[in-house]
PDB file of C-alpha atoms in Angstrom:
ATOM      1  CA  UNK A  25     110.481 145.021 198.587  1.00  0.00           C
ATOM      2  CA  UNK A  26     110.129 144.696 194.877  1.00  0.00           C
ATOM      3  CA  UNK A  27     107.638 147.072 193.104  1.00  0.00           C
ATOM      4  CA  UNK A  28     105.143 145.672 190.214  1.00  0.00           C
ATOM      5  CA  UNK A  29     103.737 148.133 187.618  1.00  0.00           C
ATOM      6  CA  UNK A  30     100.006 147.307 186.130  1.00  0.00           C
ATOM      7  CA  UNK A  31      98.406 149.126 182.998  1.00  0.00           C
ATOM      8  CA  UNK A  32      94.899 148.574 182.771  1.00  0.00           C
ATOM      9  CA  UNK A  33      93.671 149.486 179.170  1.00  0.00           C
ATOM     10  CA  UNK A  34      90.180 149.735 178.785  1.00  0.00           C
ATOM     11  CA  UNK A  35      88.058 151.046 175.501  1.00  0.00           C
ATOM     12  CA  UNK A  36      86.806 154.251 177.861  1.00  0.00           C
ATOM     13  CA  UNK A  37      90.146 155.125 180.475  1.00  0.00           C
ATOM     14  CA  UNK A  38      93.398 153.894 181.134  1.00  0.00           C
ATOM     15  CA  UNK A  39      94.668 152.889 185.279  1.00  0.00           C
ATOM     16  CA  UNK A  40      98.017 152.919 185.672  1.00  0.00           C
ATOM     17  CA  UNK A  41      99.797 151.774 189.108  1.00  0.00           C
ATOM     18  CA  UNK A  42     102.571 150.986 190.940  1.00  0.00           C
ATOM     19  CA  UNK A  43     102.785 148.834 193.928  1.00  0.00           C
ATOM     20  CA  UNK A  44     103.436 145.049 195.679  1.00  0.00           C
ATOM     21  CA  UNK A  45      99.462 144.201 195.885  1.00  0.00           C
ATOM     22  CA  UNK A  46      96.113 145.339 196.572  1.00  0.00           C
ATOM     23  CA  UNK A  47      97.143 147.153 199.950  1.00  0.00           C
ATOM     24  CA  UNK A  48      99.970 148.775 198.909  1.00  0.00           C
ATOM     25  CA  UNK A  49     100.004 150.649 196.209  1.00  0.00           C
ATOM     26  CA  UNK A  50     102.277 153.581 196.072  1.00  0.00           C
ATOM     27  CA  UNK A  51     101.117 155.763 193.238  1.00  0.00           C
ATOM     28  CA  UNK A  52      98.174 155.694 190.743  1.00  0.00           C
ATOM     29  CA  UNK A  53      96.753 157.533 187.441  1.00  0.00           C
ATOM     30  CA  UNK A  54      93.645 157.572 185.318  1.00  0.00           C
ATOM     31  CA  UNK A  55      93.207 158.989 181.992  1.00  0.00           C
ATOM     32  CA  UNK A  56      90.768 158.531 179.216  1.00  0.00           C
ATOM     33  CA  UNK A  57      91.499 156.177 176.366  1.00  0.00           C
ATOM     34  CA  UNK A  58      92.047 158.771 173.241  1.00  0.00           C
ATOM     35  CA  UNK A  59      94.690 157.347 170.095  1.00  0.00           C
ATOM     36  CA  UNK A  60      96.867 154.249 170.737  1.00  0.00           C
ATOM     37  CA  UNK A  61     100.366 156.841 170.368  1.00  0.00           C
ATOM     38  CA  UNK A  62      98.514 159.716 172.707  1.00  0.00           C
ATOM     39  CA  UNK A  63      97.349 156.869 174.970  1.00  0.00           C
ATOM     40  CA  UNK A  64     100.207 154.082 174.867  1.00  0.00           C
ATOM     41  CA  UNK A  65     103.005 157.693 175.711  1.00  0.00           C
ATOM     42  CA  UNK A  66     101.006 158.559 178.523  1.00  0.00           C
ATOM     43  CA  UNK A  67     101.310 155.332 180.173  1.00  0.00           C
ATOM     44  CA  UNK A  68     104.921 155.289 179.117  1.00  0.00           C
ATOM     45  CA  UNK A  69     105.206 158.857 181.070  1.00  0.00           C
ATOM     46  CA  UNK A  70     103.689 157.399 184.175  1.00  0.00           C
ATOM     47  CA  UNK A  71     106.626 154.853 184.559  1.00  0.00           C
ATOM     48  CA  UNK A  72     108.949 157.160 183.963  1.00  0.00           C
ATOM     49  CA  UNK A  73     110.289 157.854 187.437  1.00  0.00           C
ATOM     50  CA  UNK A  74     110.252 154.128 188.604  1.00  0.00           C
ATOM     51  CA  UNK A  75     113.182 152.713 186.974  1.00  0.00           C
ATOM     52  CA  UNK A  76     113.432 149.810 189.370  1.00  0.00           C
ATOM     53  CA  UNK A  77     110.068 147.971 188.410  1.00  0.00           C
ATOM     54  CA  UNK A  78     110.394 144.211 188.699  1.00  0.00           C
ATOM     55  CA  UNK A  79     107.718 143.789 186.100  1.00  0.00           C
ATOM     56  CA  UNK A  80     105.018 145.525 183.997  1.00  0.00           C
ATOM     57  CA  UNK A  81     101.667 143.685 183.663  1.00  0.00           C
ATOM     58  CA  UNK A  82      99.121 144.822 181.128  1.00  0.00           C
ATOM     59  CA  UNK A  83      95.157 144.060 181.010  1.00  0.00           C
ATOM     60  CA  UNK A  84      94.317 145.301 177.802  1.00  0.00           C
ATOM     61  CA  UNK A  85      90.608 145.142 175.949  1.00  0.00           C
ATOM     62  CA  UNK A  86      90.580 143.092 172.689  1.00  0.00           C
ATOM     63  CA  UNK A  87      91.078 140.977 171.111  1.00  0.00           C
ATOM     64  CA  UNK A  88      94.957 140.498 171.488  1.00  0.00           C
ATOM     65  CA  UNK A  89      97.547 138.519 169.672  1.00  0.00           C
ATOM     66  CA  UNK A  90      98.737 136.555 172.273  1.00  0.00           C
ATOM     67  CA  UNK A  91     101.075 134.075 170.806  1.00  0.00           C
ATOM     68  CA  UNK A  92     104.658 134.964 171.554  1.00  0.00           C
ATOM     69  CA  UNK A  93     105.628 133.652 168.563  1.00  0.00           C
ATOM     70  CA  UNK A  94     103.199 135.747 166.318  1.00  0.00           C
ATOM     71  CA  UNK A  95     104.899 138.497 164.333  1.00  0.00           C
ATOM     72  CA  UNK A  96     102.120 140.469 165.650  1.00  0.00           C
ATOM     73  CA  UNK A  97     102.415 139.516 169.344  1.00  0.00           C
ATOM     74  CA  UNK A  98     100.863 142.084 171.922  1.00  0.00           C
ATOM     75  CA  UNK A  99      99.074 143.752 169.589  1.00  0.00           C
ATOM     76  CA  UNK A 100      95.407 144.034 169.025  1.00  0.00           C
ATOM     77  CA  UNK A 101      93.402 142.641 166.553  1.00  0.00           C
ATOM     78  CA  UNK A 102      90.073 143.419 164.796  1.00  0.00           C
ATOM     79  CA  UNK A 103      88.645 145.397 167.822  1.00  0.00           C
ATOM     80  CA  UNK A 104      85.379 147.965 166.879  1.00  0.00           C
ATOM     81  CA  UNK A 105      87.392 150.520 169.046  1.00  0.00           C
ATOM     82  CA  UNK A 106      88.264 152.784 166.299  1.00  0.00           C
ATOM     83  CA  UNK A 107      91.900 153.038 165.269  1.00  0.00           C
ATOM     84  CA  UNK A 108      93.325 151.010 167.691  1.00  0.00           C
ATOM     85  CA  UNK A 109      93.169 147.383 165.201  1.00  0.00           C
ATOM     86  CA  UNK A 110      96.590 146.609 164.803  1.00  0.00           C
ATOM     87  CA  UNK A 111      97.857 149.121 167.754  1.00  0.00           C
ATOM     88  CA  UNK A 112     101.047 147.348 168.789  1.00  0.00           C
ATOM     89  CA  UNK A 113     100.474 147.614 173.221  1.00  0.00           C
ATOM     90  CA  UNK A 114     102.909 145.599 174.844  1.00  0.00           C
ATOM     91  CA  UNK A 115     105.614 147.091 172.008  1.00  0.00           C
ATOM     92  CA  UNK A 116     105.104 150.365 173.242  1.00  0.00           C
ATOM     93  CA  UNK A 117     105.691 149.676 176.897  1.00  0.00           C
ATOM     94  CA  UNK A 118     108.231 147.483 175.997  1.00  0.00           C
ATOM     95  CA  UNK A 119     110.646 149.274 174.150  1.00  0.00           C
ATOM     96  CA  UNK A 120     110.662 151.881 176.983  1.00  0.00           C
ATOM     97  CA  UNK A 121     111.450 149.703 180.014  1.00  0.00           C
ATOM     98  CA  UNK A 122     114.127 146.838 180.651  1.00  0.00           C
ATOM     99  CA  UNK A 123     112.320 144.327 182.811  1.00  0.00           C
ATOM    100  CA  UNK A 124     109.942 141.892 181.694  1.00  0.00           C
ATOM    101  CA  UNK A 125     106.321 143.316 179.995  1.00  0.00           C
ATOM    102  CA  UNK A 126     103.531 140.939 180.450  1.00  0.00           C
ATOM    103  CA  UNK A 127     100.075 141.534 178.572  1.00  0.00           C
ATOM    104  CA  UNK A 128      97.008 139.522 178.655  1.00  0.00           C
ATOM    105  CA  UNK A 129      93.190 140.601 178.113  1.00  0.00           C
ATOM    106  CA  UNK A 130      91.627 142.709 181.013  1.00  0.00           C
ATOM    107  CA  UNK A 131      89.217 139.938 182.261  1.00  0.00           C
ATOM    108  CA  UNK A 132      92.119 137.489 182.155  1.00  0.00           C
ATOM    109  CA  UNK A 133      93.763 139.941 184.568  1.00  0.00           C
ATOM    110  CA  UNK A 134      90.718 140.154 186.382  1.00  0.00           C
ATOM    111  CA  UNK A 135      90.285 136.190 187.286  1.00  0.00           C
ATOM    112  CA  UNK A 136      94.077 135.994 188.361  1.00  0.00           C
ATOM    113  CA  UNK A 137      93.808 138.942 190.527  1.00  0.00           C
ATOM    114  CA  UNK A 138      90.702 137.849 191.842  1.00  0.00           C
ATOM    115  CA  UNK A 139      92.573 134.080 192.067  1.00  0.00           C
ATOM    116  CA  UNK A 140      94.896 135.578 193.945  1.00  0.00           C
ATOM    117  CA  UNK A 141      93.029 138.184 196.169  1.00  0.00           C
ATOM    118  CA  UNK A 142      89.377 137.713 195.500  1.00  0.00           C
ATOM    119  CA  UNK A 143      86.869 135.643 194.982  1.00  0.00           C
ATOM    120  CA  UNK A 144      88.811 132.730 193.798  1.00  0.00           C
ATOM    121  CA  UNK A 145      91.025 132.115 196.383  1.00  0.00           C
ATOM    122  CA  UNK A 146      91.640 128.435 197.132  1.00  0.00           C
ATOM    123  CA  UNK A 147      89.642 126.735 194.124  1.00  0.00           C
ATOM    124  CA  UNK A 148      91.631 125.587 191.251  1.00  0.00           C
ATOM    125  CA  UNK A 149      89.162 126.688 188.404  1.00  0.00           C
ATOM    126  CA  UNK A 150      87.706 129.789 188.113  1.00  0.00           C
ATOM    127  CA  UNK A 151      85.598 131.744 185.545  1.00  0.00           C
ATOM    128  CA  UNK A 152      85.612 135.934 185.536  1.00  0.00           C
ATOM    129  CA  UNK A 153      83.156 137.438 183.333  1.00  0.00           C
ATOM    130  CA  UNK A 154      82.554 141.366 183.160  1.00  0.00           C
ATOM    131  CA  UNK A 155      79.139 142.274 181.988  1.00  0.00           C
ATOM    132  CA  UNK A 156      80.210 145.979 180.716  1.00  0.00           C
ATOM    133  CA  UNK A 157      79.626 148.181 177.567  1.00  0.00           C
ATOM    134  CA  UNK A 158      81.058 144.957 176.348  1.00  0.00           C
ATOM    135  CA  UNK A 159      81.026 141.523 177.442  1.00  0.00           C
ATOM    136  CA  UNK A 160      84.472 139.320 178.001  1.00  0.00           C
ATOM    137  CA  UNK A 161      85.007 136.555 179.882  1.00  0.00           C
ATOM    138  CA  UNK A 162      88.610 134.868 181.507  1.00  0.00           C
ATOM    139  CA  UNK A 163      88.872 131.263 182.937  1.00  0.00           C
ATOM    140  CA  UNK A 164      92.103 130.140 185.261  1.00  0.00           C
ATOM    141  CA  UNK A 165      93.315 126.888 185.736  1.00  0.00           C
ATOM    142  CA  UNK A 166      95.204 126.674 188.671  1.00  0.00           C
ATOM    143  CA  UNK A 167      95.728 131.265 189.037  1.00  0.00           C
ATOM    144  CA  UNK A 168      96.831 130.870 185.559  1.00  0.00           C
ATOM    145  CA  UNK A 169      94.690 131.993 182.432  1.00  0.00           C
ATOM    146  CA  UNK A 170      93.879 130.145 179.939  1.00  0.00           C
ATOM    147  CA  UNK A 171      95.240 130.426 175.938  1.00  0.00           C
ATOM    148  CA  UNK A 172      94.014 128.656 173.190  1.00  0.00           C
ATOM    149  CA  UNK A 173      94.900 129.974 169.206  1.00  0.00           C
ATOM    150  CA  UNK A 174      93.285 132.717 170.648  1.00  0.00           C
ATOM    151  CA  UNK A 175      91.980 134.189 174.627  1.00  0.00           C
ATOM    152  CA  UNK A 176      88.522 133.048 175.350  1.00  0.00           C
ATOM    153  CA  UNK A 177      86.007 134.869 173.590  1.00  0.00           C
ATOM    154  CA  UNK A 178      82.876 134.500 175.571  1.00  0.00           C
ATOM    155  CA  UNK A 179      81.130 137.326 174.399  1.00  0.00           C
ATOM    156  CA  UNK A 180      80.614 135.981 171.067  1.00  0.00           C
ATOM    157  CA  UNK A 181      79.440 132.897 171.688  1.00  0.00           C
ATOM    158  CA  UNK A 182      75.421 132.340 170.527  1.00  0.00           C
ATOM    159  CA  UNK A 183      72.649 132.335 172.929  1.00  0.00           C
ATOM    160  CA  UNK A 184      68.963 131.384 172.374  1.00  0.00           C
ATOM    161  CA  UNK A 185      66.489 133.960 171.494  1.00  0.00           C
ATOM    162  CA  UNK A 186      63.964 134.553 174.110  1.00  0.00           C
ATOM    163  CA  UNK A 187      60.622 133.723 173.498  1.00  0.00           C
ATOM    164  CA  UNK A 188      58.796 136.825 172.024  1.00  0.00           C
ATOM    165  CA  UNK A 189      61.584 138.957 172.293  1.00  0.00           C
ATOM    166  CA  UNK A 190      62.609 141.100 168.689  1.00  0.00           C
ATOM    167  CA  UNK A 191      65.030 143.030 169.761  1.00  0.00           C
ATOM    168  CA  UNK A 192      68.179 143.069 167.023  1.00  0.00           C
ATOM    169  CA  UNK A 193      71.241 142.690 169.322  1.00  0.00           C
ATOM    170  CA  UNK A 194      74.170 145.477 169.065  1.00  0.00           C
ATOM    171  CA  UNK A 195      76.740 143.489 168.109  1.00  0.00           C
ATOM    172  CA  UNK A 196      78.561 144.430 164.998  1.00  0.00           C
ATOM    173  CA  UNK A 197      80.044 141.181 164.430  1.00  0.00           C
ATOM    174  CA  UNK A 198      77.306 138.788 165.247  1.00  0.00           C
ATOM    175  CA  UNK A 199      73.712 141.183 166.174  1.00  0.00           C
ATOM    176  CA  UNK A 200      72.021 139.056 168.433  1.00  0.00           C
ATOM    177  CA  UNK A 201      75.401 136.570 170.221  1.00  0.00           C
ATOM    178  CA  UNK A 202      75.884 136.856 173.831  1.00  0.00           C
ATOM    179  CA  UNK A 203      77.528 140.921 173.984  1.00  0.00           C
ATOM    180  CA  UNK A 204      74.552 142.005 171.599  1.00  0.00           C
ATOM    181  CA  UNK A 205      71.703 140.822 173.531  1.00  0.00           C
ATOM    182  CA  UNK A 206      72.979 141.525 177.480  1.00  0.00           C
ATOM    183  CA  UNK A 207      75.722 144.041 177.352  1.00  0.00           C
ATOM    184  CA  UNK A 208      75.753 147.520 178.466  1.00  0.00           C
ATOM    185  CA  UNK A 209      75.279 149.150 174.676  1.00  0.00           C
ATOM    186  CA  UNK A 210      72.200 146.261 174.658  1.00  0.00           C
ATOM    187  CA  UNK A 211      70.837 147.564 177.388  1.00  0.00           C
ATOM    188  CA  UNK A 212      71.010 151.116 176.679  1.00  0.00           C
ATOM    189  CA  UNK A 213      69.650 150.584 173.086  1.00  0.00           C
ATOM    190  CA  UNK A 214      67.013 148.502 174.493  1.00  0.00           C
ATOM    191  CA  UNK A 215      65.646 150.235 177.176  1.00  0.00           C
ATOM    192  CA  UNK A 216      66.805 153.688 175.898  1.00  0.00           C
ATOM    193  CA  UNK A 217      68.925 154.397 178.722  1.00  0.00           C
ATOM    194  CA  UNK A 218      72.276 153.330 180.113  1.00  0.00           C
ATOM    195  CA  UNK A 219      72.180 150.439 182.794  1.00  0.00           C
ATOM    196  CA  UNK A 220      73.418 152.747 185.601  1.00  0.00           C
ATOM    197  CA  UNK A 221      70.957 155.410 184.606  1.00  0.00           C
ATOM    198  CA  UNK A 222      67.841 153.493 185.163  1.00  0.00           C
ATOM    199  CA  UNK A 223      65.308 154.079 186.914  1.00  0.00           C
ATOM    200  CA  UNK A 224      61.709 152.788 188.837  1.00  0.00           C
ATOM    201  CA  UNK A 225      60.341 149.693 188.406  1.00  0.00           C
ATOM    202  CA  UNK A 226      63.139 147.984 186.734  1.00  0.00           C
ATOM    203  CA  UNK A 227      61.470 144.397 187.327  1.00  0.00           C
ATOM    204  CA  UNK A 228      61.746 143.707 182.965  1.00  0.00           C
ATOM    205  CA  UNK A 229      65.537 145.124 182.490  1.00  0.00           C
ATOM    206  CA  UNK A 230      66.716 143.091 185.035  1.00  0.00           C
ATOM    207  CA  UNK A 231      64.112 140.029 184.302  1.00  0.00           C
ATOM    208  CA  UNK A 232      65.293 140.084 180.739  1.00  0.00           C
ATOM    209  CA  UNK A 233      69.145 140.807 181.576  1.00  0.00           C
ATOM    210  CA  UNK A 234      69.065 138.071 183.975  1.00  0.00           C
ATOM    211  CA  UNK A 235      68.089 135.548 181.330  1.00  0.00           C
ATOM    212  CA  UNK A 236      70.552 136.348 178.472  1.00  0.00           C
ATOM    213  CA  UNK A 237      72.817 136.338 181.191  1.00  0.00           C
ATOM    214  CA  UNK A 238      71.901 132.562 182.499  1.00  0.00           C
ATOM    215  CA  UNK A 239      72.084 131.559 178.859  1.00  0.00           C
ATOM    216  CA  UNK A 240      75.401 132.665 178.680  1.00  0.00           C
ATOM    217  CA  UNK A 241      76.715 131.275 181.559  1.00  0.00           C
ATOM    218  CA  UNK A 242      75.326 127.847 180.817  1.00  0.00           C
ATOM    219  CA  UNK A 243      77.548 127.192 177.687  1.00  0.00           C
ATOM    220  CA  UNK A 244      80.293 128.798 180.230  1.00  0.00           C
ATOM    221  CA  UNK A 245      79.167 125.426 183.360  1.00  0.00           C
ATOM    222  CA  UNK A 246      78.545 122.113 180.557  1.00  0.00           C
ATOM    223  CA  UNK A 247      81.787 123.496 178.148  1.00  0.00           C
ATOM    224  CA  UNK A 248      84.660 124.990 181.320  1.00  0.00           C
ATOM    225  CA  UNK A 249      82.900 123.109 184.457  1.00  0.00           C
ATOM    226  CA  UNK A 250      84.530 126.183 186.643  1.00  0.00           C
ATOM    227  CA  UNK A 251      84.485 125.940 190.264  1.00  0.00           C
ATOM    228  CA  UNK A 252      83.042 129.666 190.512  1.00  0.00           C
ATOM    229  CA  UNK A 253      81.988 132.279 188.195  1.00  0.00           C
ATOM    230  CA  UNK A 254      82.814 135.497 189.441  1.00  0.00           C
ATOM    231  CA  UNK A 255      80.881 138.561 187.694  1.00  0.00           C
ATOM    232  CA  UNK A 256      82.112 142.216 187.507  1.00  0.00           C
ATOM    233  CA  UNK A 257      81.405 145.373 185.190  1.00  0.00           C
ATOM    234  CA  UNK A 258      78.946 147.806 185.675  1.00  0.00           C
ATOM    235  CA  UNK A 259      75.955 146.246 184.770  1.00  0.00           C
ATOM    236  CA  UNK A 260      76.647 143.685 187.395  1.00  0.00           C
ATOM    237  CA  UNK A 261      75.825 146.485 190.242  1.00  0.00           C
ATOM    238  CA  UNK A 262      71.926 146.782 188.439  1.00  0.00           C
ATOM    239  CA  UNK A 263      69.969 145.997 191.319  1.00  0.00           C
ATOM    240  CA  UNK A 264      68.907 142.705 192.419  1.00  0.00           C
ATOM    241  CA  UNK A 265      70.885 140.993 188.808  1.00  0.00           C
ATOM    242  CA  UNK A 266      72.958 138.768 190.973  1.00  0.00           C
ATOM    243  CA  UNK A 267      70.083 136.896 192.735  1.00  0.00           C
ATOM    244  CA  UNK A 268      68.188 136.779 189.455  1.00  0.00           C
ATOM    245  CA  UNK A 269      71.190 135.010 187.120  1.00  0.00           C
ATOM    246  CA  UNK A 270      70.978 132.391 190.111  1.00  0.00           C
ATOM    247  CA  UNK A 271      67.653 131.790 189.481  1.00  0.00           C
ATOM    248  CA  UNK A 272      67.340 131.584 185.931  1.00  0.00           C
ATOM    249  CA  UNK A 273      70.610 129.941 185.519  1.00  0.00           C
ATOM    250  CA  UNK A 274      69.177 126.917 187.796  1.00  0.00           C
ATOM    251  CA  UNK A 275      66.263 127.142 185.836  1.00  0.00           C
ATOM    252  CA  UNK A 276      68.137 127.142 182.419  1.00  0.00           C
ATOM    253  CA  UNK A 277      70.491 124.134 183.995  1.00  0.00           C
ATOM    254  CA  UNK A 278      67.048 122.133 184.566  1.00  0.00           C
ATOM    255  CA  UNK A 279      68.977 119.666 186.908  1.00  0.00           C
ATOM    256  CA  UNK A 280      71.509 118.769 184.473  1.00  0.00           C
ATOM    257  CA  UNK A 281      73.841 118.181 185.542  1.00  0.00           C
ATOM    258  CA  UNK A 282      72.720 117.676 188.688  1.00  0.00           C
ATOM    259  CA  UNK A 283      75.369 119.172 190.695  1.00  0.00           C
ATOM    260  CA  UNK A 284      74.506 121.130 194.236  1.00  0.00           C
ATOM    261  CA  UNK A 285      77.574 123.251 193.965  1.00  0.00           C
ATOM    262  CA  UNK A 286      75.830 124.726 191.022  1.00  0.00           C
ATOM    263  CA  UNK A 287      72.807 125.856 193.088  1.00  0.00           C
ATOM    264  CA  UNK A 288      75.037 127.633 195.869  1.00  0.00           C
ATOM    265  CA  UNK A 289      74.655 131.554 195.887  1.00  0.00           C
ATOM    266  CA  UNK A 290      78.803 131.566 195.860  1.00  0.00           C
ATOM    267  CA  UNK A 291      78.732 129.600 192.491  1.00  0.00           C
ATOM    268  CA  UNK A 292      77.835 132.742 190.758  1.00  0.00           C
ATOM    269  CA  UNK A 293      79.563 135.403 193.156  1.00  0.00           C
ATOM    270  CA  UNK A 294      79.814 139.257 192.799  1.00  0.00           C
ATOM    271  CA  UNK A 295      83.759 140.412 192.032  1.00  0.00           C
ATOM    272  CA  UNK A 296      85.250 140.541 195.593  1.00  0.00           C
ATOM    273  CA  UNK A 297      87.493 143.048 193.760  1.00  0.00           C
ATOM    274  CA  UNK A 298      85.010 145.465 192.501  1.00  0.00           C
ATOM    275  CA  UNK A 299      85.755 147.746 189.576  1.00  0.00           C
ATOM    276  CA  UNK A 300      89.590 147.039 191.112  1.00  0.00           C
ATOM    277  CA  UNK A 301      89.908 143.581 189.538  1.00  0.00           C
ATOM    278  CA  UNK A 302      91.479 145.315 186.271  1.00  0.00           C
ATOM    279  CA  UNK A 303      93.950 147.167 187.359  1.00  0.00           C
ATOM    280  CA  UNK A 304      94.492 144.537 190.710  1.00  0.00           C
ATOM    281  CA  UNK A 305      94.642 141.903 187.419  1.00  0.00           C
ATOM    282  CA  UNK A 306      97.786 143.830 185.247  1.00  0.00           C
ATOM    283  CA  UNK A 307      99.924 144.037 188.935  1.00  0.00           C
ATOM    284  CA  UNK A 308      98.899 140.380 189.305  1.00  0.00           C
ATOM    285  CA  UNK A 309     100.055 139.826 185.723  1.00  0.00           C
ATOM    286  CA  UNK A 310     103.313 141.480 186.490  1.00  0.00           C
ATOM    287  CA  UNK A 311     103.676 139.802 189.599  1.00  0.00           C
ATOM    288  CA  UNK A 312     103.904 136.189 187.545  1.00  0.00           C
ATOM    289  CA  UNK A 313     106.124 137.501 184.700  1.00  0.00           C
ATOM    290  CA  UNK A 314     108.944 138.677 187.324  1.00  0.00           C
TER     291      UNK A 314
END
């Protein structure tokens, strides 16, 4: 049986596993994300004893270089996570192992693994956002992700303002785009507290969340037309947020265009996956490269 390695990188902690799929998985490690070398050697370390891998997949935050013909392919970009712009990943896994090295962007990860295992299974299109201290978004075509110049960046795109609502956004590229108005850091600078860390009547956090959110997502139905949009992160588990981005994204649609499938609760469905669609997403990465 061949044996698939996965490196989840993530702006917080690091997964590393080896396995053939989401029930068998033969050993795993988590460790916090620190520098790119302290980082990058650990996960290096981890592979050490499995000389036999068929692939390495890697679901990396962003934004990544992605074109294999880029000088700078594999690395990331202009990313706020300090000193890690210009950290060279998939080179440092790369250079230690012979097999093929695969890296995408952790939500592209996610919607193949969730493709493949999840969610998605049988539809042909699929959207995977993750509504985290971040927000990042991956669409598949078919179980494969989609590249452009560049991966989707749905975090950054611009949503409308609600009405009476002055709050700044938290984004440091764009203040008040998508990510700065219903990510995790917006909600904690909002409401003063972290999403999973709130408490009592939480009727306005998840009123208000539940609208960016459906603004969002609404750009995401008229411009990708996905079969399914599948959200993860941990803001996702605030409760009752599911139900309510149904709602206001049917109300934000207004009957345009007119679609049922768009009014089905499995059009906007929880990650089957869980907080496993990252890691699940670099084996599933690996798993197409070999």
């Amino acid at each position: 049986m061949q044996l698939f390695g996965g490196i989840e990188a993530g702006g917080t902690k690091v997964v590393c596993l080896v396995g053939a799929g989401p029930d068998d998985i033969r050993r795993e490690e988590r460790f916090p994300t620190t520098t790119p070398a302290e980082t990058l050697q650990r996960a290096v370390d981890f592979f050490r004893p499995d000389v036999h891998l068929a692939a390495i997949g890697i679901a990396s935050f962003g934004p990544l270089e992605l074109r294999p013909d880029a000088p700078a392919f594999g690395h990331i970009t202009a990313t706020p996570k300090p000193g890690w712009s210009g950290s060279d990943v998939r080179g440092a896994v790369a250079a230690a192992f012979d097999g093929p090295v695969v890296i995408d962007t952790d939500v592209n990860g996610a919607v193949v693994a969730e493709c493949k295992w999840g969610a998605g299974r049988g539809l042909t299109s699929v959207a995977y956002l993750t509504l985290g201290t971040g927000i990042g978004g991956g669409l598949a075509l078919d179980g494969h992700p989609v590249h452009g110049l560049v991966h989707p960046e749905m975090g950054h795109v611009t949503v409308p303002r609600r009405q009476g609502d002055d709050f700044a956004g938290v984004c440091p590229f764009h203040g008040d785009c998508f990510e700065g108005m219903a990510s995790g850091a917006a909600l904690a600078a909002r409401w003063g507290r972290p999403a999973e860390q709130l408490t009592g009547d939480l009727g306005a956090a998840v009123e208000t969340e539940a609208w960016y959110v459906a603004a969002g997502l609404r750009q995401l139905v008229y411009v990708a037309a996905p079969q399914r949009i599948i959200i993860g992160g941990g803001v996702s588990g605030l409760p009752g947020l599911i139900p309510a981005i149904r709602t206001q994204l049917a109300l934000q649609l207004a009957g345009y265009p007119g679609l049922e499938e768009h009014l089905a609760d499995d059009f906007v469905s929880p990650a089957a996956l869980g907080d496993r669609a990252g890691p699940l997403g670099a084996l599933a990465l690996a798993m197409t490269a070999a």
